[in-house]
Amino acid sequence: MPAASLEQIVSLAKRRGFVFPSSSVYGGLGSTWDYGPLGVELKNNVKRAWWKSVVHDRDDMEGLDAAILMNRLVWRYSGHEATFSDPMTDCRKCHARPRADHVFEAAKGRIPTGVDEINAAIAARELACPSCGEKDLTTARAFNLMFKTTVGPVDQGDDSGLAYLRPETAQGMFVNFGNVMDTMRRKLPFGMAQIGKAFRNEITPGNFTFRTREFEQMEIEYFVRPGEDEAAHKMWIEERTNWYYKLGLSPERLRQRHQDGTELAHYAKGCVDLEYRFPMGWSELEGIANRTDFDLKAHSRSEKNPDAVGSLTYYDEATKQHIVPYVIEPSAGADRATLAFLCDAYNDDLVSEPDADTTGKLKELVTSFAKSVQKRDGLDSAIKDRLVAESEAILAELPRSLPQLMGLASDADAGKIEVMRKGKGVVSKVAEEHTRTVLKLHPRLAPITAAVFPLKRNEPRLVEMARKLRKDLQSTGLRAVYDDTGAIGKLYRRQDEIGTPFCLTVDFQSLEDGTVTLRDRDTMQQIRLSADAAAQTLGQKTSSL
Ligand code: ATP
C-alpha cells in the first residue's frame, strides 16, 4: 500500500534526511524545502534516469543548459509578461486570498472560460470563500507569477535593468533552436532536453514539494515538420508514460488526461497531462503539449516582433523552402516526479501479528473512532464517508490491516477526531513492534544501492573486510555505504526505511570462505554469495532493470 497521507511522507522525509524545511534556524520560509543527503541522491537519480532515457538512449535528441537569467524580451515575446498570471480574489470577511479560478471550479464543477465569467459569478454572489464560506469576494485580478530582479549594480528606478527569474526552462530551448540545429547539423525531427530551476511566485504553494515557488523542471522541445506533429505527440505520450512505469510507478495510480478545449492554451493543438494519484488526489505530474509553431514564430523577426535579430526556421532541402517547425513539449517536474516515486514506494509492511488482546484494543479504538466521526458536526460529509469507509475496511482485516490503520492514524482529517488523536500513540507503539516501513524504490532510484555491515563492529577482521567490500562496490559505480552503528536487525530496518535494495553482511563464515550474506529489501530473503562476485551480481541486478 503506498502512502495514505502526505504527512507520512513529510515525516519520513524529515526524519531520514530526504527533505528539510528551508532556513529552519530562522523559522523557515513558507513552502521552500532543502533536499538532504538522501533526497539529493534520490532526485539526482530521477534526473539521471530522465536524461538517459530522453537524451542518451535516443539518436534524435540533444541536451542543453541555458541560463536562468535571460533578456527580458524573451518573456515579452513569449507572452509571459502579458499573460503568465493567475486570477486572485480577496475575501472581504476573513481576508483569505484564494485563486479565483479554483473557487469557480469548486462551485461549478468546471473550468471558467475566463476572468469575465469568474467576475460575473462573483458579482452574482455564487462563489464562496474556501476558508470561511462567505460569499463576499472582490473582483478577480490577474497576478503575474514571474519573480522580478535587477541586473547590474544600480537600480535606476526604471525598468532598464529589469530581468526575471525564468518561470520555465522551455524558452531557453526555443531561442537556442538555431544554435543547436546548426552546430549539431540536425535535420527534422530532432529535439532538445533541459533540466533546470524555474521560479514562480505561486499564490497557493503547498502539499509539500508538489507546488513550490522554486522548483526544477525536466523539459523537452521536439521539433517536427507540420503534419508530422500528431504522430510525434502520440509517440511522446507513450514514451513518457512508459518511463514512469519502467521506474516502478504503479499503473493504477498513473493516468493520461486529455485537456479539453477550455483548458488548452490558445496556441496549443492538444495537451495530455500525465497525472499521479497523490495522497491528496489526482494531480499533474507532467504536461505533454502540441504547441504548433507558436514559440518559434514568436521569437522570429516579424511585424509583431521587430526586436528579434532573425528567423527561427528550418530549410527544407526537399521543397527548397524555409518552414517553421511544430513543437511537441513534454514538460515534467523533477520535484513532483521525486515526490510521486516516494509516495508510490512507501509501504508499511506487517512483519508479525499482534496478539488477540492487542488486536481487540485496536478494534475498540477503530469502532469508537468511526462512531465519533459519524456524530461529529462541522465535518464535510465526503470526508466523513471516507473516514467511516476506511475504518470499516480496517476493522474487517485487523490485525493484517495494521499498516492501513497507521495511515489512518496519521491522516490530517482523522486527526480532527479526539479518539484518534489520543489513540495514535497506541497505534504507533503496536506498529513499531509489528511493522516495518519500507520504501520499495526502483534500484536505479534508491539513494543507496547497497549497505555493508560487519556482524560485530569490535571485530577488526570483519570491519576490514566489510570496509573493503564497500569500497569495491562503490568503485563499480554503485552507491554503497558502510554502517556499524547498531545490531544487524536494526540496520536492516533503517535501510528498508530509506529504500536501499540490497544489504550485505560480513560474518565469521566470511573470514573462512570469502562469502557474505546478501539480503533483499522486498522479499527479506537472504542468500550467500562470494564477496568478490557481489559487485558483479548487484551490477547485473540493477542494470537489467
Ligand atoms: P500546475 O497546473 O500544477 O500549476 P502547470 O500546468 O502550470 O502546473 P507547467 O507550466 O506545464 O505546469 O509546468 C510543467 C511541469 O513543471 C508541471 O507538470 C510540474 O511537474 C512542474 N511544476 C510546475 N509548477 C510547479 C511548482 N510550482 N512546483 C513544483 N513543480 C511545478
mmCIF file of C-alpha atoms and ligand atoms in Angstrom, residues 84 99 167-168 200 202 205 209-219 259 273-274 284-287 329 331-337, ligand 1:
data_model
loop_
_atom_site.group_PDB
_atom_site.id
_atom_site.type_symbol
_atom_site.label_atom_id
_atom_site.label_comp_id
_atom_site.label_asym_id
_atom_site.label_seq_id
_atom_site.Cartn_x
_atom_site.Cartn_y
_atom_site.Cartn_z
ATOM 1 C CA PHE A 84 1.583 34.439 -17.206
ATOM 2 C CA ARG A 99 -7.205 31.608 -6.656
ATOM 3 C CA PRO A 167 9.339 30.658 -14.866
ATOM 4 C CA GLU A 168 10.092 27.698 -17.167
ATOM 5 C CA ARG A 200 7.006 31.062 -9.970
ATOM 6 C CA GLU A 202 2.700 30.799 -6.793
ATOM 7 C CA PRO A 205 2.022 26.778 -2.905
ATOM 8 C CA THR A 209 7.246 19.715 -2.608
ATOM 9 C CA PHE A 210 4.313 19.357 -5.016
ATOM 10 C CA ARG A 211 3.879 23.089 -5.529
ATOM 11 C CA THR A 212 6.706 25.408 -4.535
ATOM 12 C CA ARG A 213 7.954 28.771 -5.729
ATOM 13 C CA GLU A 214 11.375 27.429 -6.686
ATOM 14 C CA PHE A 215 11.413 24.058 -8.423
ATOM 15 C CA GLU A 216 13.186 22.042 -11.050
ATOM 16 C CA GLN A 217 11.812 21.172 -14.459
ATOM 17 C CA MET A 218 12.788 18.459 -16.911
ATOM 18 C CA GLU A 219 11.614 19.710 -20.284
ATOM 19 C CA GLN A 259 -7.154 18.521 -21.703
ATOM 20 C CA ASP A 273 -1.457 15.626 -18.699
ATOM 21 C CA LEU A 274 0.133 12.651 -17.002
ATOM 22 C CA GLU A 284 -0.454 16.761 -12.710
ATOM 23 C CA LEU A 285 2.989 15.214 -12.934
ATOM 24 C CA GLU A 286 3.798 16.269 -16.466
ATOM 25 C CA GLY A 287 2.106 18.061 -19.364
ATOM 26 C CA GLU A 329 6.694 19.753 -25.419
ATOM 27 C CA SER A 331 7.278 19.175 -19.590
ATOM 28 C CA ALA A 332 7.864 17.400 -16.283
ATOM 29 C CA GLY A 333 8.777 18.491 -12.779
ATOM 30 C CA ALA A 334 11.773 16.852 -11.113
ATOM 31 C CA ASP A 335 10.397 17.583 -7.650
ATOM 32 C CA ARG A 336 6.916 16.288 -8.463
ATOM 33 C CA ALA A 337 8.330 13.136 -10.043
HETATM 34 P P1 ATP B 1 0.030 23.352 -12.409
HETATM 35 O O1 ATP B 1 -1.251 23.300 -13.194
HETATM 36 O O2 ATP B 1 0.189 22.249 -11.403
HETATM 37 O O3 ATP B 1 0.327 24.716 -11.863
HETATM 38 P P2 ATP B 1 1.330 23.877 -14.829
HETATM 39 O O4 ATP B 1 0.391 23.290 -15.825
HETATM 40 O O5 ATP B 1 1.353 25.333 -14.616
HETATM 41 O O6 ATP B 1 1.180 23.098 -13.446
HETATM 42 P P3 ATP B 1 3.601 23.612 -16.461
HETATM 43 O O7 ATP B 1 3.738 25.048 -16.708
HETATM 44 O O8 ATP B 1 3.054 22.773 -17.562
HETATM 45 O O9 ATP B 1 2.773 23.364 -15.151
HETATM 46 O O10 ATP B 1 4.991 23.038 -15.942
HETATM 47 C C1 ATP B 1 5.432 21.738 -16.256
HETATM 48 C C2 ATP B 1 5.696 20.915 -15.011
HETATM 49 O O11 ATP B 1 6.505 21.643 -14.085
HETATM 50 C C3 ATP B 1 4.451 20.533 -14.241
HETATM 51 O O12 ATP B 1 3.825 19.399 -14.807
HETATM 52 C C4 ATP B 1 5.032 20.231 -12.877
HETATM 53 O O13 ATP B 1 5.570 18.915 -12.828
HETATM 54 C C5 ATP B 1 6.171 21.228 -12.767
HETATM 55 N N1 ATP B 1 5.722 22.403 -11.989
HETATM 56 C C6 ATP B 1 5.021 23.460 -12.440
HETATM 57 N N2 ATP B 1 4.812 24.327 -11.445
HETATM 58 C C7 ATP B 1 5.383 23.803 -10.337
HETATM 59 C C8 ATP B 1 5.504 24.246 -8.978
HETATM 60 N N3 ATP B 1 5.027 25.401 -8.570
HETATM 61 N N4 ATP B 1 6.165 23.440 -8.102
HETATM 62 C C9 ATP B 1 6.685 22.253 -8.489
HETATM 63 N N5 ATP B 1 6.605 21.802 -9.757
HETATM 64 C C10 ATP B 1 5.961 22.561 -10.682
#
